[in-house]
Coordinates of C-alpha atoms in Angstrom, one line a residue:
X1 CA -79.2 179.8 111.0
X2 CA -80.5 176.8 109.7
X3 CA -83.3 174.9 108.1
X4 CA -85.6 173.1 109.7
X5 CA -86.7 169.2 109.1
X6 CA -90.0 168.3 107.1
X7 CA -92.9 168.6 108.4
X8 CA -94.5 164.6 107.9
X9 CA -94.9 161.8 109.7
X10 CA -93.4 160.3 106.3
X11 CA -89.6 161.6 106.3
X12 CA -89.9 160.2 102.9
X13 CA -92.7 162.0 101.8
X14 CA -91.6 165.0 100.0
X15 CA -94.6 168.0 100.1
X16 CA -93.4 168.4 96.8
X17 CA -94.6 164.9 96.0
X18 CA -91.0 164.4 94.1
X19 CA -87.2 165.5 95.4
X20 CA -86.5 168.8 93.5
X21 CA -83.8 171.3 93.7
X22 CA -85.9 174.6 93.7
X23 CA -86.1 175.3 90.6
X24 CA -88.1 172.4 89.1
X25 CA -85.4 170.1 88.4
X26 CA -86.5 166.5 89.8
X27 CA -83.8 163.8 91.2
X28 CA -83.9 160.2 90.7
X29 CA -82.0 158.1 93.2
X30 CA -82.8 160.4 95.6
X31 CA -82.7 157.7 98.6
X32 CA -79.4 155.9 98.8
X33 CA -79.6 152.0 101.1
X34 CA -76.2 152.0 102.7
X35 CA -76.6 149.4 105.2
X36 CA -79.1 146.9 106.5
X37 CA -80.8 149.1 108.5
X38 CA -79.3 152.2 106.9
X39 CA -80.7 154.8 104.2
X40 CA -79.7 158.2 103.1
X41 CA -82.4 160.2 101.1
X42 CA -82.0 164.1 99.6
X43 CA -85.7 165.8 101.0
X44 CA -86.9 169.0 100.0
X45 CA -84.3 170.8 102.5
X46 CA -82.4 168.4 104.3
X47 CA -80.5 165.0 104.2
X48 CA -82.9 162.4 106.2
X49 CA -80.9 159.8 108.0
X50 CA -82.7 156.3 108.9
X51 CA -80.5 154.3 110.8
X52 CA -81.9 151.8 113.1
X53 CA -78.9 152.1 115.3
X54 CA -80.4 155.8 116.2
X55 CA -82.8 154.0 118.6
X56 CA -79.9 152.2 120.7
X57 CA -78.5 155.8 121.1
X58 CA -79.3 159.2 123.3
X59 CA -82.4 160.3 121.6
X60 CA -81.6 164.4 123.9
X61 CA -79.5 165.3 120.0
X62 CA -79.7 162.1 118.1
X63 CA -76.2 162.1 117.8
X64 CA -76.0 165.2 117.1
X65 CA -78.3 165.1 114.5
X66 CA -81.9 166.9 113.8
X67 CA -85.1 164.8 115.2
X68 CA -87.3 164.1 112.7
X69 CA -90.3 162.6 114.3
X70 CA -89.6 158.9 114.7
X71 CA -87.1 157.0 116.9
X72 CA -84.9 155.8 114.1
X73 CA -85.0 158.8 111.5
X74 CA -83.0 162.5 112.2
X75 CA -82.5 165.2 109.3
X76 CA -79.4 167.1 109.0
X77 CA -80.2 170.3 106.7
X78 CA -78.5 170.9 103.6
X79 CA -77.0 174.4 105.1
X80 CA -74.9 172.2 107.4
X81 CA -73.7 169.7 104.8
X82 CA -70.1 170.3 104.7
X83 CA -68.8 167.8 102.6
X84 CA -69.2 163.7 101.6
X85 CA -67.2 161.6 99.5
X86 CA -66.4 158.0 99.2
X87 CA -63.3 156.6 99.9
X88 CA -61.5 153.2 100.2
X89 CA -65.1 151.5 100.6
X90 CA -66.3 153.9 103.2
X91 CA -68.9 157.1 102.6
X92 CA -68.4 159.7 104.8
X93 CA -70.6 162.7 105.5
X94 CA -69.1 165.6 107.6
X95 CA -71.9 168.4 108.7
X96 CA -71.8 171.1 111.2
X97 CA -73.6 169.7 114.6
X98 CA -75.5 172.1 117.1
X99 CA -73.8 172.1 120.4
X100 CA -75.6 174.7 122.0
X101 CA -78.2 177.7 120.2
X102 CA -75.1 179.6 119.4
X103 CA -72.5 177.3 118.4
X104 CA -72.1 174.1 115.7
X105 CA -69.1 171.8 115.6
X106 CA -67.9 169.1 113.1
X107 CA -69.2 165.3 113.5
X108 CA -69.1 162.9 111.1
X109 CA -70.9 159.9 109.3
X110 CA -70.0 156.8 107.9
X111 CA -71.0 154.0 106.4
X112 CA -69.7 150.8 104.6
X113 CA -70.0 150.8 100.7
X114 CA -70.5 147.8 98.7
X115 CA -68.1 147.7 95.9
X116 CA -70.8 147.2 93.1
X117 CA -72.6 150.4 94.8
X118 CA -69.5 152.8 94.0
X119 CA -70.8 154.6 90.6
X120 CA -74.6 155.4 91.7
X121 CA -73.2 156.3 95.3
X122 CA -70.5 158.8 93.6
X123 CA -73.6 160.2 91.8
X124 CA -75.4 160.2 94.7
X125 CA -72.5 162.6 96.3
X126 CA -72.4 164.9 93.6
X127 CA -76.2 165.5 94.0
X128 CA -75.7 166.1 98.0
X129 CA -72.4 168.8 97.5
X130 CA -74.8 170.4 94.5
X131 CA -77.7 170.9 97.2
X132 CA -76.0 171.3 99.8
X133 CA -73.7 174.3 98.2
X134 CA -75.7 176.0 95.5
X135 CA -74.4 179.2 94.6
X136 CA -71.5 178.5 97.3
X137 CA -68.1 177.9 96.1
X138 CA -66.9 174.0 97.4
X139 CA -63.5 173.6 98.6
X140 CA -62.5 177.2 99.1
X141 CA -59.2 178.1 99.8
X142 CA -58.5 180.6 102.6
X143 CA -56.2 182.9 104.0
X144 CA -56.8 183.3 107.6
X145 CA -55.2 185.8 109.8
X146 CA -56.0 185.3 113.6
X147 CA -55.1 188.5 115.5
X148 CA -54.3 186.8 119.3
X149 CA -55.0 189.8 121.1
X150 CA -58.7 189.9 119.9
X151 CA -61.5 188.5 122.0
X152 CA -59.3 189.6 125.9
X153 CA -57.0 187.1 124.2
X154 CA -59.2 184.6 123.3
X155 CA -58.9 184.5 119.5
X156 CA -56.5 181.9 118.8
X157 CA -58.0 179.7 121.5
X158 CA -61.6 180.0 119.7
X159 CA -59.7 179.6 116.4
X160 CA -58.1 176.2 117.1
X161 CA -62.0 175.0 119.1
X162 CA -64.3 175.9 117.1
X163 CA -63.4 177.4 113.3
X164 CA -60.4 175.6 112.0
X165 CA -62.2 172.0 112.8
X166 CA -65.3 173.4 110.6
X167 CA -62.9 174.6 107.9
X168 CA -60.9 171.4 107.7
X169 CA -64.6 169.0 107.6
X170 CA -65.7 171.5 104.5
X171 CA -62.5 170.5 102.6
X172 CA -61.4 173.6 102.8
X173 CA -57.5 174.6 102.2
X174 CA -55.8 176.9 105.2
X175 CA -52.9 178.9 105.2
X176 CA -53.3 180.6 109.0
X177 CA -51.1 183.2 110.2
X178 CA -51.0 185.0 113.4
X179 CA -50.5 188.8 113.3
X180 CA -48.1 190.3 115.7
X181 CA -48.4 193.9 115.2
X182 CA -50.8 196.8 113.8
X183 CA -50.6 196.9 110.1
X184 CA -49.6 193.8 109.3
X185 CA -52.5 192.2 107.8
X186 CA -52.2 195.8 105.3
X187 CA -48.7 194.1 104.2
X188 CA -50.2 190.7 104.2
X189 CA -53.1 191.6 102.2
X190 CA -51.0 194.1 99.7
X191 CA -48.0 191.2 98.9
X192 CA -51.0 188.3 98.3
X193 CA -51.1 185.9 95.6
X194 CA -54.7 186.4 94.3
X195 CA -54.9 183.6 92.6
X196 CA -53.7 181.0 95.0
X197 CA -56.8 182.4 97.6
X198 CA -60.3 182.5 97.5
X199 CA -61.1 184.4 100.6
X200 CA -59.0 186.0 103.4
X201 CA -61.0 185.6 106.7
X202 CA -60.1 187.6 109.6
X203 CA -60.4 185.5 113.4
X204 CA -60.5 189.0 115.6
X205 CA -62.5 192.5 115.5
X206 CA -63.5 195.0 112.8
X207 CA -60.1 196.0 112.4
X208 CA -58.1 193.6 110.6
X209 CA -60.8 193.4 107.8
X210 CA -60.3 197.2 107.6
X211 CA -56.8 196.4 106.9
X212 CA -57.3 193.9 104.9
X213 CA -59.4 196.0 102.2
X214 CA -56.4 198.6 102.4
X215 CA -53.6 196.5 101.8
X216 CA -55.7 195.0 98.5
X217 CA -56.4 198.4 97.8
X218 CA -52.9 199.2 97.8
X219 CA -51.7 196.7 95.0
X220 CA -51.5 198.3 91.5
X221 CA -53.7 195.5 90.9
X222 CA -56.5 197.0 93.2
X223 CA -59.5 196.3 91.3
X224 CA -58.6 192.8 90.3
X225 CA -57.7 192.0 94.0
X226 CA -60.6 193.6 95.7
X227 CA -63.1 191.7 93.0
X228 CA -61.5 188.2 93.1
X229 CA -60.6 187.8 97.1
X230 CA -63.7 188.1 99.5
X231 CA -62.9 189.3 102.7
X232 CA -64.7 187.5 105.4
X233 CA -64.7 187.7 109.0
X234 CA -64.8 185.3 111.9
X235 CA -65.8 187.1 114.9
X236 CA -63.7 187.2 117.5
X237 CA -63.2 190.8 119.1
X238 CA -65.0 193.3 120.7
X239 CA -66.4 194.6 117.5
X240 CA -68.0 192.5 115.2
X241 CA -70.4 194.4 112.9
X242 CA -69.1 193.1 109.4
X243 CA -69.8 189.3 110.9
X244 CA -73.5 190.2 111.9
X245 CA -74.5 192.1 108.8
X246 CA -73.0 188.9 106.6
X247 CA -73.3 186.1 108.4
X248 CA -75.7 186.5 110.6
X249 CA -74.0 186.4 114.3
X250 CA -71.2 187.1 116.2
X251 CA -70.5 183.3 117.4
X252 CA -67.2 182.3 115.7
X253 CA -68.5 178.7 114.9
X254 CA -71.6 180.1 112.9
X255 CA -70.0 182.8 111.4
X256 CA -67.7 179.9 109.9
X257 CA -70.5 177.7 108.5
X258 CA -72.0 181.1 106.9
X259 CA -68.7 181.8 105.3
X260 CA -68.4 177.7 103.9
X261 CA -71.7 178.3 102.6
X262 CA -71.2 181.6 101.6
X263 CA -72.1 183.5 98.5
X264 CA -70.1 186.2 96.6
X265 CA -71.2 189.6 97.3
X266 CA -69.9 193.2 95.9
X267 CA -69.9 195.3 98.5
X268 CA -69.5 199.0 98.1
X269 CA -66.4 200.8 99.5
X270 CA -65.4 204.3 100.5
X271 CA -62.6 206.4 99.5
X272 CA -61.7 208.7 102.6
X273 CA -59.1 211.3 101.7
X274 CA -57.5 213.4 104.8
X275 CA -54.6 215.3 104.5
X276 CA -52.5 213.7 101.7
X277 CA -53.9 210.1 102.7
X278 CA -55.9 207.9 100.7
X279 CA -57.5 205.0 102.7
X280 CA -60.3 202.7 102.2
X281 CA -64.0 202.3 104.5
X282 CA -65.7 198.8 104.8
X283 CA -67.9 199.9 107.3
X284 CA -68.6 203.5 108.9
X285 CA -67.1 206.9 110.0
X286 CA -68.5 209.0 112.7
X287 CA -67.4 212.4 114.5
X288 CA -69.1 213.4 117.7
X289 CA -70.5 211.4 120.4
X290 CA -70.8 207.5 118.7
X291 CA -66.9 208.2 117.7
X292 CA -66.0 209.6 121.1
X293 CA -68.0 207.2 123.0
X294 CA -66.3 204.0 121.2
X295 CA -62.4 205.8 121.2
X296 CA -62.7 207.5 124.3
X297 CA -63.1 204.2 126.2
X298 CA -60.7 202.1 125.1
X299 CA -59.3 202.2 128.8
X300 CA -62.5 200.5 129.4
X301 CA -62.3 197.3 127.0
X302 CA -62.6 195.2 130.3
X303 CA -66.5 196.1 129.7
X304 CA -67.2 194.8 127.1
X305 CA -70.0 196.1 124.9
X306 CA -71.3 198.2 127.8
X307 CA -68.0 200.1 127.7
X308 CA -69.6 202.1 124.5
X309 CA -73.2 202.5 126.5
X310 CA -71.4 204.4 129.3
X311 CA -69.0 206.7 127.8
X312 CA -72.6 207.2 125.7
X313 CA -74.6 208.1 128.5
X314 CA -71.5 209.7 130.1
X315 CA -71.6 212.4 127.1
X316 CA -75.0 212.5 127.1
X317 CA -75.4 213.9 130.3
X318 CA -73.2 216.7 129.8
X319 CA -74.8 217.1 126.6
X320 CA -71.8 217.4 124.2
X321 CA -71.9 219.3 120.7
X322 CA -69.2 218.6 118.4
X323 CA -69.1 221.3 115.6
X324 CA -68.7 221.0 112.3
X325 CA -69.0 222.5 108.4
X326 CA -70.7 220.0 106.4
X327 CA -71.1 219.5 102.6
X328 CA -73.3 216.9 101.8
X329 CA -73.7 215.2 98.0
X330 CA -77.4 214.1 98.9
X331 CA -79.3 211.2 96.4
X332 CA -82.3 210.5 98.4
X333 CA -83.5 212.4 101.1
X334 CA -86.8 211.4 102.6
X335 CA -87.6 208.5 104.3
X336 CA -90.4 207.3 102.3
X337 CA -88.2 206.7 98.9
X338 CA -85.4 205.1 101.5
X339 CA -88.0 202.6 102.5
X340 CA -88.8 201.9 99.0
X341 CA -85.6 201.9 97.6
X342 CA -84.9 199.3 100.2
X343 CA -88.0 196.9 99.0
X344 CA -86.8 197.3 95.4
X345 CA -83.5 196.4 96.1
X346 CA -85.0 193.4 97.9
X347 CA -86.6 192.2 95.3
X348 CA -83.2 192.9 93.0
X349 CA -81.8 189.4 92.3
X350 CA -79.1 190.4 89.5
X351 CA -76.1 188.6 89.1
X352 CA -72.8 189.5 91.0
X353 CA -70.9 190.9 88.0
X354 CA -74.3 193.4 87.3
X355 CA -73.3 194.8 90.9
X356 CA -70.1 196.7 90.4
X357 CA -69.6 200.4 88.9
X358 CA -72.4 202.5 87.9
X359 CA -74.4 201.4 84.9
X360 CA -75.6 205.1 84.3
X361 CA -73.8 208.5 84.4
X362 CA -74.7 210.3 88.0
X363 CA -76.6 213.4 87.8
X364 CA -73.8 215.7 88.3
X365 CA -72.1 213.8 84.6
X366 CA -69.3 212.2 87.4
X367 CA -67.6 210.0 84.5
X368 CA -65.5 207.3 86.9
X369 CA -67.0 204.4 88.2
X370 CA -65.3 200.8 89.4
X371 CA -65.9 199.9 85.7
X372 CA -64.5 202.9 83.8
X373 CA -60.9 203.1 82.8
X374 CA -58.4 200.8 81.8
X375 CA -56.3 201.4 84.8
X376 CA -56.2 198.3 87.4
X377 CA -55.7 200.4 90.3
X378 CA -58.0 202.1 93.0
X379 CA -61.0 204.0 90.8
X380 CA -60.2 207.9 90.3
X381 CA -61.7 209.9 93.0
X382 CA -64.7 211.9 91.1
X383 CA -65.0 214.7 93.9
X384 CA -61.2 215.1 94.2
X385 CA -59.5 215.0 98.2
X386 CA -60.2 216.9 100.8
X387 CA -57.5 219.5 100.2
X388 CA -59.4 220.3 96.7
X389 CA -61.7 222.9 96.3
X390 CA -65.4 222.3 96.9
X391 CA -66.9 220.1 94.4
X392 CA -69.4 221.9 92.1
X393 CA -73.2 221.8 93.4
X394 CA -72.0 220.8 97.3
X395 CA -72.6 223.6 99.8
X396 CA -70.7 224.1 103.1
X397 CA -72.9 224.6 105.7
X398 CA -72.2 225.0 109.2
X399 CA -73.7 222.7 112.3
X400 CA -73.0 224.0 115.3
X401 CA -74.7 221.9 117.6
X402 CA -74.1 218.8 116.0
X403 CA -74.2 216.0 118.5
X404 CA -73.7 212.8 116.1
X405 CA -72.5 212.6 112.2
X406 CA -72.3 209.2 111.7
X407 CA -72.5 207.6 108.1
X408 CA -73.1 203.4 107.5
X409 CA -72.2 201.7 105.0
X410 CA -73.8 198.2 106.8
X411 CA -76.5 198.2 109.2
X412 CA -75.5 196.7 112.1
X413 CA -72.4 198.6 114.3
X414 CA -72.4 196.3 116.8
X415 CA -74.8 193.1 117.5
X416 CA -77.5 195.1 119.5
X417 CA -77.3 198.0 117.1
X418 CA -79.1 197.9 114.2
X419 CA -78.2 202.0 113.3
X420 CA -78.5 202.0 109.5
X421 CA -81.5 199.6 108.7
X422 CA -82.1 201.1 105.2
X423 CA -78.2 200.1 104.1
X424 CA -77.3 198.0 101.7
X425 CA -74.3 195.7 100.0
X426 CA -74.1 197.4 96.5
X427 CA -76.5 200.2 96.2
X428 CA -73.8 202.5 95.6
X429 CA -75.0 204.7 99.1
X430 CA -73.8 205.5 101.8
X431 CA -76.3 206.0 104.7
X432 CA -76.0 209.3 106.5
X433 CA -77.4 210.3 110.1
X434 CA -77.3 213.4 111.9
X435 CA -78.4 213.8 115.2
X436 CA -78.2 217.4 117.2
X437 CA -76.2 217.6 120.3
X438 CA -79.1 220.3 122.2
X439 CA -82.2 217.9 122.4
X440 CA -83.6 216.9 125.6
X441 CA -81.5 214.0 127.5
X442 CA -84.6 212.5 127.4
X443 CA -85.1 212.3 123.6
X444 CA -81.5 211.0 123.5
X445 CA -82.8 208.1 125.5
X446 CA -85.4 207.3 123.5
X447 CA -82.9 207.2 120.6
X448 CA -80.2 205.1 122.1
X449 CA -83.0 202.8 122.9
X450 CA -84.6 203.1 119.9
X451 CA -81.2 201.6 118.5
X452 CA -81.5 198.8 119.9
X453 CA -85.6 197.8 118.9
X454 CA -84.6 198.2 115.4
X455 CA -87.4 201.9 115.6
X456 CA -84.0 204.4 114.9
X457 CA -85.3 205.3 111.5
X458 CA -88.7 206.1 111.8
X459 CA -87.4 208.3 115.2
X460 CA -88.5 212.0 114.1
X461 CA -85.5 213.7 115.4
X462 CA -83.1 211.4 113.1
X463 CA -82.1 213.0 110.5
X464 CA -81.8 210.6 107.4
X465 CA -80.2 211.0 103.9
X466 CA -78.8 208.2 101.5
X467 CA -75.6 210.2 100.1
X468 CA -72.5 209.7 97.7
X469 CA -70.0 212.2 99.3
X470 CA -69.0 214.3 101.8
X471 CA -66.8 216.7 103.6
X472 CA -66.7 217.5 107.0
X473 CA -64.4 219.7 108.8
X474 CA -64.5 219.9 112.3
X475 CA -64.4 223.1 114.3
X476 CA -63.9 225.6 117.8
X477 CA -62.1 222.0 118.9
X478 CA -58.0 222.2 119.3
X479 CA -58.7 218.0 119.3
X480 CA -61.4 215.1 119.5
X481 CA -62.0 212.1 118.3
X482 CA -62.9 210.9 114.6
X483 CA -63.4 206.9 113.6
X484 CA -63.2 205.4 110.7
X485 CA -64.3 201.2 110.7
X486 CA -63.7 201.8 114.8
X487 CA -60.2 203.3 114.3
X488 CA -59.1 206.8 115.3
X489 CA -57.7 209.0 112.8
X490 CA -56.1 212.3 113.0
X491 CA -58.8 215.1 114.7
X492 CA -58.4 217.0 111.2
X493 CA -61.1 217.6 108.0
X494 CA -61.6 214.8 105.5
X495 CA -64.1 213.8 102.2
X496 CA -65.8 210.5 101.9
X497 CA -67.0 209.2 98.2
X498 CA -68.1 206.0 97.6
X499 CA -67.3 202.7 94.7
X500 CA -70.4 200.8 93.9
X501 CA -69.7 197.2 94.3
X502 CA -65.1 197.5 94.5
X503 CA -65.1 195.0 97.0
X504 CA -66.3 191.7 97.6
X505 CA -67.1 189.6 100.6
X506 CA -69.8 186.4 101.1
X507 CA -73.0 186.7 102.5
X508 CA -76.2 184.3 102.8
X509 CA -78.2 185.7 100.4
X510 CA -75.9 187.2 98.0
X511 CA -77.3 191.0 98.1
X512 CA -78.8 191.9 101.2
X513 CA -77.4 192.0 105.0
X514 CA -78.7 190.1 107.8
X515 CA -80.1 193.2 110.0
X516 CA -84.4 193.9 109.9
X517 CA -84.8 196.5 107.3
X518 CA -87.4 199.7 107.7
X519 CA -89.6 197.9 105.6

């Protein structure tokens, strides 16, 4: 999560044999004397403290701070820079502090500042926000919705301990509200002023991101919405997938450092149409035994995490089939060219605004894209709904022992679970697995295991596919289970299609997610 300290006796010894930014640009005034027995200097990653008074102090965190090799002398990284200014005589430096491997809290700086100094140390900020945010917005202002129930309850507690004081030190504007009911964040979200927000973070599960992308999706405004407000999330439920594919973790205090130093991100989104609905998926859908061993179980949320592993092994035993008719709008379909498409896309460093729509016509001439039209709302739907007829080219074929559909649109679907390592942010994919219901329990094993060593892909038995549509209709079932971002929906058929780059969120590297790819 965050950098480490130089590697020299020296602390003011840059490797680079000047103070540059990364891209060649040197810095003079790089080291900044703020007391006797006080300096400040910008190093090649980090802000490198010398303060004599460090000695006189518990040397277990030095003050919180990073050891850098000598009694005196600590480095705080740039990544947990959260903000500096001078004021009233007095510099203050507010970063993010370990407190533990898997948490951070705010502590402060500060230092006397000789009026004569004010000009070159106001310079000196400027340099330290510059390096510290890059291509990180400063100041952001949020919208945060804490859901109380999330987390056994727990949310708002976390909230108040260990995100707001991070939010506050990083200058950042908050307008919190607590939800009450289901829904709610959809009517938040829809009635929104977009441009009084930068972001609209979510303190609780999966779920009220899901509603947030609906209610922006809902706006007649939907495109503008869902480009200009990232939706980022603070995890504090029992699912948190969106915060380990973006930030990195599922600790609520790290998640909110990645999101102050986040970067903007497209991220693709998926139309699902069922019945005469229209709603919007951030994350995944699933029918047979991932959807029935995460719904099923709610009665079990006392469990925690291992609540989904037994109504998994549950199933398994009895060795459930869930049967469907599948249509499937397939783009690339062996596992080699998913690998590779993976590596070029991380090596793809285009610019946010090069990420939405489709630059090229699809091979079946489908004409709308997130950039076609003049019309502000939700993009047309180029396959039609579910209640359409087929779409030309897509063949319904029947699975009768299907045992798992499950398609990703981000890799991690819980912090252990690594399921679609090939996905990506804005490749305009969704990632498709299906898995039969009659293989050996022992095979099923291996692949629930295999889960969780990050091996799922190259499993032989796992069928693999990176699509751009579907319809699935379930069948020989009066009822069962079907999720859509972890939410039940109605046990009937529906058709997914997906928007290259509609919505947006902030990640850490600006086009990739956190999880190991299958490279």
């Amino acid at each position: 999560m965050t950098t480490s300290p130089m590697a020299t006796d020296n602390p003011f010894v840059d490797p680079a044999s000047s103070f540059e930014d990364g891209r060649g640009n040197s810095f003079e005034g790089s080291t900044l004397s703020v007391a006797r027995d006080a300096s400040l200097t910008l190093g090649t990653d980090s802000l490198i403290v010398l303060d004599d008074a460090f000695e006189k102090r518990d040397r277990s965190n030095c003050c919180g701070l990073w050891p850098s090799g000598s009694a005196n002398t600590c480095a705080i990284p740039f990544y947990n820079v959260l903000w500096a200014e001078l004021k009233d005589s007095e510099l203050t430096i507010q970063y993010a502090s370990p407190n533990s491997k898997k948490s951070v809290r705010a502590a402060t700086l500060k230092y006397p500042i000789e009026y004569q100094m004010v000009e070159l140390v106001n310079k000196w900020v400027k340099k330290l926000l510059d390096r510290s945010y890059g291509e990180s917005q400063q100041r952001k202002r949020a919208k945060v919705l804490v859901n109380p129930h999330s987390g056994k309850g727990s949310a708002e507690k976390w909230y108040f301990r260990d995100v707001e004081p991070l939010l506050k030190a990083a200058q950042i504007t908050i307008d919190m509200v607590k939800t009450r009911h289901k829904g709610e964040a959809v009517d938040i979200a829809e009635k929104i002023d977009i441009e009084a927000f930068d972001i609209v973070a979510s303190c609780s599960g999966d779920g009220l991101p899901h509603e947030v992308f609906n209610g922006l999706g809902k706006r007649p405004d939907a495109k503008k919405a869902l480009s200009k407000i990232a939706v980022v999330h603070i995890p504090c439920g029992s699912g948190n997938a969106m915060s380990c594919n973006l930030n990195g973790t599922d600790s609520p205090s790290l998640a909110t450092l990645a999101i102050i130093k986040g970067i903007p991100t497209p991220l693709d989104l998926i139309s699902i149409t069922q019945g005469d609905t229209r709603t919007l998926s951030f994350l995944s859908q699933s029918v047979g035994i991932v959807a029935e061993s995460d719904l099923a179980t709610e009665n079990l949320r006392w469990m925690g995490g291992q609540r989904f592993t037994y109504g998994f092994l549950v199933r398994l035993i009895r060795k459930a089939l869930y049967p469907c008719d599948i249509a499937v709008k397939v783009v690339i379909d062996d596992k080699p060219s998913i690998r590779e498409h993976y590596r070029k896309e991380q090596r793809n460093h285009e610019p946010a605004s090069e990420r939405r729509g489709y630059k090229f016509p699809l091979d079946d001439d489908a004409s709308a894209s997130t950039g076609s039209g003049s019309d502000d709302s939700l993009p047309p739907l180029r396959y039609g709904t579910v209640n359409d007829k087929l779409p030309e080219g897509w063949e319904l074929v029947p699975y009768d022992k299907l045992g798992n559909f499950y398609c990703g649109n981000m890799a991690y679907m819980a912090s252990d679970a690594n399921f679609f390592s090939p996905a990506l942010p804005n490749d305009g994919y969704m990632d498709l697995v299906c898995i039969n219901g009659d293989i050996s329990r022992l095979e099923a094993m291996q692949m629930m295991f295999a889960v969780e060593t990050n091996k799922l892909f190259d499993n032989p038995g796992v069928w693999y596919r990176k699509v751009i549509g579907y319809r699935i209709i379930p069948k020989n079932q009066e009822d069962g289970f079907i999720s859509i971002d972890g939410e039940r929906v109605p046990f009937a058929p529906f058709q997914a299609e997906i928007h290259k780059g509609l919505g947006t969120v902030l990640s850490k590297t600006g086009h990739m997610y956190e999880a190991p790819g299958p490279v």
